Amino acid sequence: MFGDIDFSKMSEILNKAKEQAKELEDRLSSKEFSANSGGGLVKVSANGKGEIIDIKIDDSLLEDKESMQILLISAINEVLNMVNQNRGVAFGDMLGGFR
């Protein structure tokens, strides 16, 4: 199972993994994802770390709180799903180098 791993180099491997993870987090934070709902009445943007960075709401929704809430939830869930998929691919690619 561990036949091809040189445990004397484990510290070096872990340091390399930390560096790559930090670089990946930096790259992810610079990416931006956006999702719309209600035909563009609501737009939510997030960075690659999953932080919401912008929300735009059409003025026509300001009088309809329930619709606005539904559309906000939909757009937030969609943009976070996009972020999670991107993170999964990015971390999978990074971990592929450790096989």
PDB file of C-alpha atoms in Angstrom:
ATOM      1  CA  MET A   1       0.000   0.000   0.000  1.00  0.00           C
ATOM      2  CA  PHE A   2       2.785   2.475   0.892  1.00  0.00           C
ATOM      3  CA  GLY A   3       5.511   0.742  -1.080  1.00  0.00           C
ATOM      4  CA  ASP A   4       6.347   3.654  -3.362  1.00  0.00           C
ATOM      5  CA  ILE A   5       6.320   6.443  -0.732  1.00  0.00           C
ATOM      6  CA  ASP A   6       9.577   7.628   0.824  1.00  0.00           C
ATOM      7  CA  PHE A   7       8.482   8.655   4.323  1.00  0.00           C
ATOM      8  CA  SER A   8      11.709  10.621   4.857  1.00  0.00           C
ATOM      9  CA  LYS A   9      10.353  13.120   2.321  1.00  0.00           C
ATOM     10  CA  MET A  10       6.927  13.411   3.960  1.00  0.00           C
ATOM     11  CA  SER A  11       7.659  16.877   5.395  1.00  0.00           C
ATOM     12  CA  GLU A  12       8.696  18.115   1.963  1.00  0.00           C
ATOM     13  CA  ILE A  13       5.528  16.679   0.426  1.00  0.00           C
ATOM     14  CA  LEU A  14       3.333  18.306   3.099  1.00  0.00           C
ATOM     15  CA  ASN A  15       5.019  21.684   2.633  1.00  0.00           C
ATOM     16  CA  LYS A  16       4.482  21.434  -1.120  1.00  0.00           C
ATOM     17  CA  ALA A  17       0.821  20.587  -0.534  1.00  0.00           C
ATOM     18  CA  LYS A  18       0.414  23.618   1.766  1.00  0.00           C
ATOM     19  CA  GLU A  19       1.984  25.911  -0.831  1.00  0.00           C
ATOM     20  CA  GLN A  20      -0.247  24.552  -3.586  1.00  0.00           C
ATOM     21  CA  ALA A  21      -3.352  24.883  -1.401  1.00  0.00           C
ATOM     22  CA  LYS A  22      -2.475  28.509  -0.631  1.00  0.00           C
ATOM     23  CA  GLU A  23      -1.913  29.256  -4.323  1.00  0.00           C
ATOM     24  CA  LEU A  24      -5.224  27.599  -5.154  1.00  0.00           C
ATOM     25  CA  GLU A  25      -7.089  29.644  -2.530  1.00  0.00           C
ATOM     26  CA  ASP A  26      -5.525  32.820  -3.934  1.00  0.00           C
ATOM     27  CA  ARG A  27      -6.608  31.873  -7.474  1.00  0.00           C
ATOM     28  CA  LEU A  28     -10.114  30.991  -6.281  1.00  0.00           C
ATOM     29  CA  SER A  29     -10.559  34.283  -4.459  1.00  0.00           C
ATOM     30  CA  SER A  30      -9.829  36.171  -7.674  1.00  0.00           C
ATOM     31  CA  LYS A  31     -12.497  34.298  -9.670  1.00  0.00           C
ATOM     32  CA  GLU A  32     -16.017  35.633  -9.889  1.00  0.00           C
ATOM     33  CA  PHE A  33     -19.265  33.758 -10.514  1.00  0.00           C
ATOM     34  CA  SER A  34     -22.713  35.223 -11.144  1.00  0.00           C
ATOM     35  CA  ALA A  35     -26.203  33.779 -11.214  1.00  0.00           C
ATOM     36  CA  ASN A  36     -29.506  35.351 -12.236  1.00  0.00           C
ATOM     37  CA  SER A  37     -33.060  34.515 -11.290  1.00  0.00           C
ATOM     38  CA  GLY A  38     -36.435  35.822 -12.317  1.00  0.00           C
ATOM     39  CA  GLY A  39     -35.232  36.487 -15.837  1.00  0.00           C
ATOM     40  CA  GLY A  40     -32.499  38.769 -14.552  1.00  0.00           C
ATOM     41  CA  LEU A  41     -34.529  40.582 -11.890  1.00  0.00           C
ATOM     42  CA  VAL A  42     -32.012  39.373  -9.298  1.00  0.00           C
ATOM     43  CA  LYS A  43     -28.286  38.872  -9.851  1.00  0.00           C
ATOM     44  CA  VAL A  44     -25.927  37.499  -7.211  1.00  0.00           C
ATOM     45  CA  SER A  45     -22.147  37.395  -7.574  1.00  0.00           C
ATOM     46  CA  ALA A  46     -19.670  35.449  -5.457  1.00  0.00           C
ATOM     47  CA  ASN A  47     -15.937  34.960  -5.494  1.00  0.00           C
ATOM     48  CA  GLY A  48     -14.332  31.551  -5.796  1.00  0.00           C
ATOM     49  CA  LYS A  49     -14.106  31.234  -2.027  1.00  0.00           C
ATOM     50  CA  GLY A  50     -17.909  31.327  -1.775  1.00  0.00           C
ATOM     51  CA  GLU A  51     -18.197  34.857  -0.439  1.00  0.00           C
ATOM     52  CA  ILE A  52     -21.116  36.892  -1.795  1.00  0.00           C
ATOM     53  CA  ILE A  53     -19.589  40.033  -3.278  1.00  0.00           C
ATOM     54  CA  ASP A  54     -22.561  41.706  -4.989  1.00  0.00           C
ATOM     55  CA  ILE A  55     -26.354  41.555  -5.173  1.00  0.00           C
ATOM     56  CA  LYS A  56     -28.418  43.462  -7.710  1.00  0.00           C
ATOM     57  CA  ILE A  57     -32.206  43.642  -7.377  1.00  0.00           C
ATOM     58  CA  ASP A  58     -34.470  45.185  -9.982  1.00  0.00           C
ATOM     59  CA  ASP A  59     -36.537  48.066  -8.598  1.00  0.00           C
ATOM     60  CA  SER A  60     -39.755  46.305  -9.657  1.00  0.00           C
ATOM     61  CA  LEU A  61     -39.228  43.768  -6.860  1.00  0.00           C
ATOM     62  CA  LEU A  62     -39.003  46.303  -4.065  1.00  0.00           C
ATOM     63  CA  GLU A  63     -42.772  46.220  -3.550  1.00  0.00           C
ATOM     64  CA  ASP A  64     -42.986  42.393  -3.569  1.00  0.00           C
ATOM     65  CA  LYS A  65     -40.980  41.118  -0.619  1.00  0.00           C
ATOM     66  CA  GLU A  66     -41.994  37.460  -1.002  1.00  0.00           C
ATOM     67  CA  SER A  67     -40.995  37.266  -4.674  1.00  0.00           C
ATOM     68  CA  MET A  68     -37.748  39.064  -3.941  1.00  0.00           C
ATOM     69  CA  GLN A  69     -36.901  36.560  -1.195  1.00  0.00           C
ATOM     70  CA  ILE A  70     -37.636  33.586  -3.438  1.00  0.00           C
ATOM     71  CA  LEU A  71     -35.545  34.979  -6.291  1.00  0.00           C
ATOM     72  CA  LEU A  72     -32.681  35.873  -3.936  1.00  0.00           C
ATOM     73  CA  ILE A  73     -32.611  32.362  -2.479  1.00  0.00           C
ATOM     74  CA  SER A  74     -32.646  30.863  -5.957  1.00  0.00           C
ATOM     75  CA  ALA A  75     -29.790  33.035  -7.245  1.00  0.00           C
ATOM     76  CA  ILE A  76     -27.699  32.544  -4.094  1.00  0.00           C
ATOM     77  CA  ASN A  77     -28.105  28.766  -4.221  1.00  0.00           C
ATOM     78  CA  GLU A  78     -27.198  28.712  -7.906  1.00  0.00           C
ATOM     79  CA  VAL A  79     -24.063  30.845  -7.537  1.00  0.00           C
ATOM     80  CA  LEU A  80     -22.868  28.851  -4.506  1.00  0.00           C
ATOM     81  CA  ASN A  81     -23.397  25.629  -6.457  1.00  0.00           C
ATOM     82  CA  MET A  82     -21.224  27.059  -9.249  1.00  0.00           C
ATOM     83  CA  VAL A  83     -18.521  27.969  -6.715  1.00  0.00           C
ATOM     84  CA  ASN A  84     -18.611  24.513  -5.114  1.00  0.00           C
ATOM     85  CA  GLN A  85     -18.341  22.754  -8.469  1.00  0.00           C
ATOM     86  CA  ASN A  86     -15.371  24.929  -9.413  1.00  0.00           C
ATOM     87  CA  ARG A  87     -13.664  24.291  -6.059  1.00  0.00           C
ATOM     88  CA  GLY A  88     -14.180  20.545  -6.437  1.00  0.00           C
ATOM     89  CA  VAL A  89     -12.583  20.536  -9.867  1.00  0.00           C
ATOM     90  CA  ALA A  90      -9.715  22.780  -8.741  1.00  0.00           C
ATOM     91  CA  PHE A  91      -8.904  20.707  -5.652  1.00  0.00           C
ATOM     92  CA  GLY A  92      -9.266  17.487  -7.636  1.00  0.00           C
ATOM     93  CA  ASP A  93      -6.753  18.792 -10.160  1.00  0.00           C
ATOM     94  CA  MET A  94      -4.386  19.801  -7.368  1.00  0.00           C
ATOM     95  CA  LEU A  95      -4.644  16.445  -5.616  1.00  0.00           C
ATOM     96  CA  GLY A  96      -4.096  14.640  -8.892  1.00  0.00           C
ATOM     97  CA  GLY A  97      -0.478  15.737  -8.705  1.00  0.00           C
ATOM     98  CA  PHE A  98       0.034  13.789  -5.475  1.00  0.00           C
ATOM     99  CA  ARG A  99      -0.747  10.352  -6.865  1.00  0.00           C
TER     100      ARG A  99
END
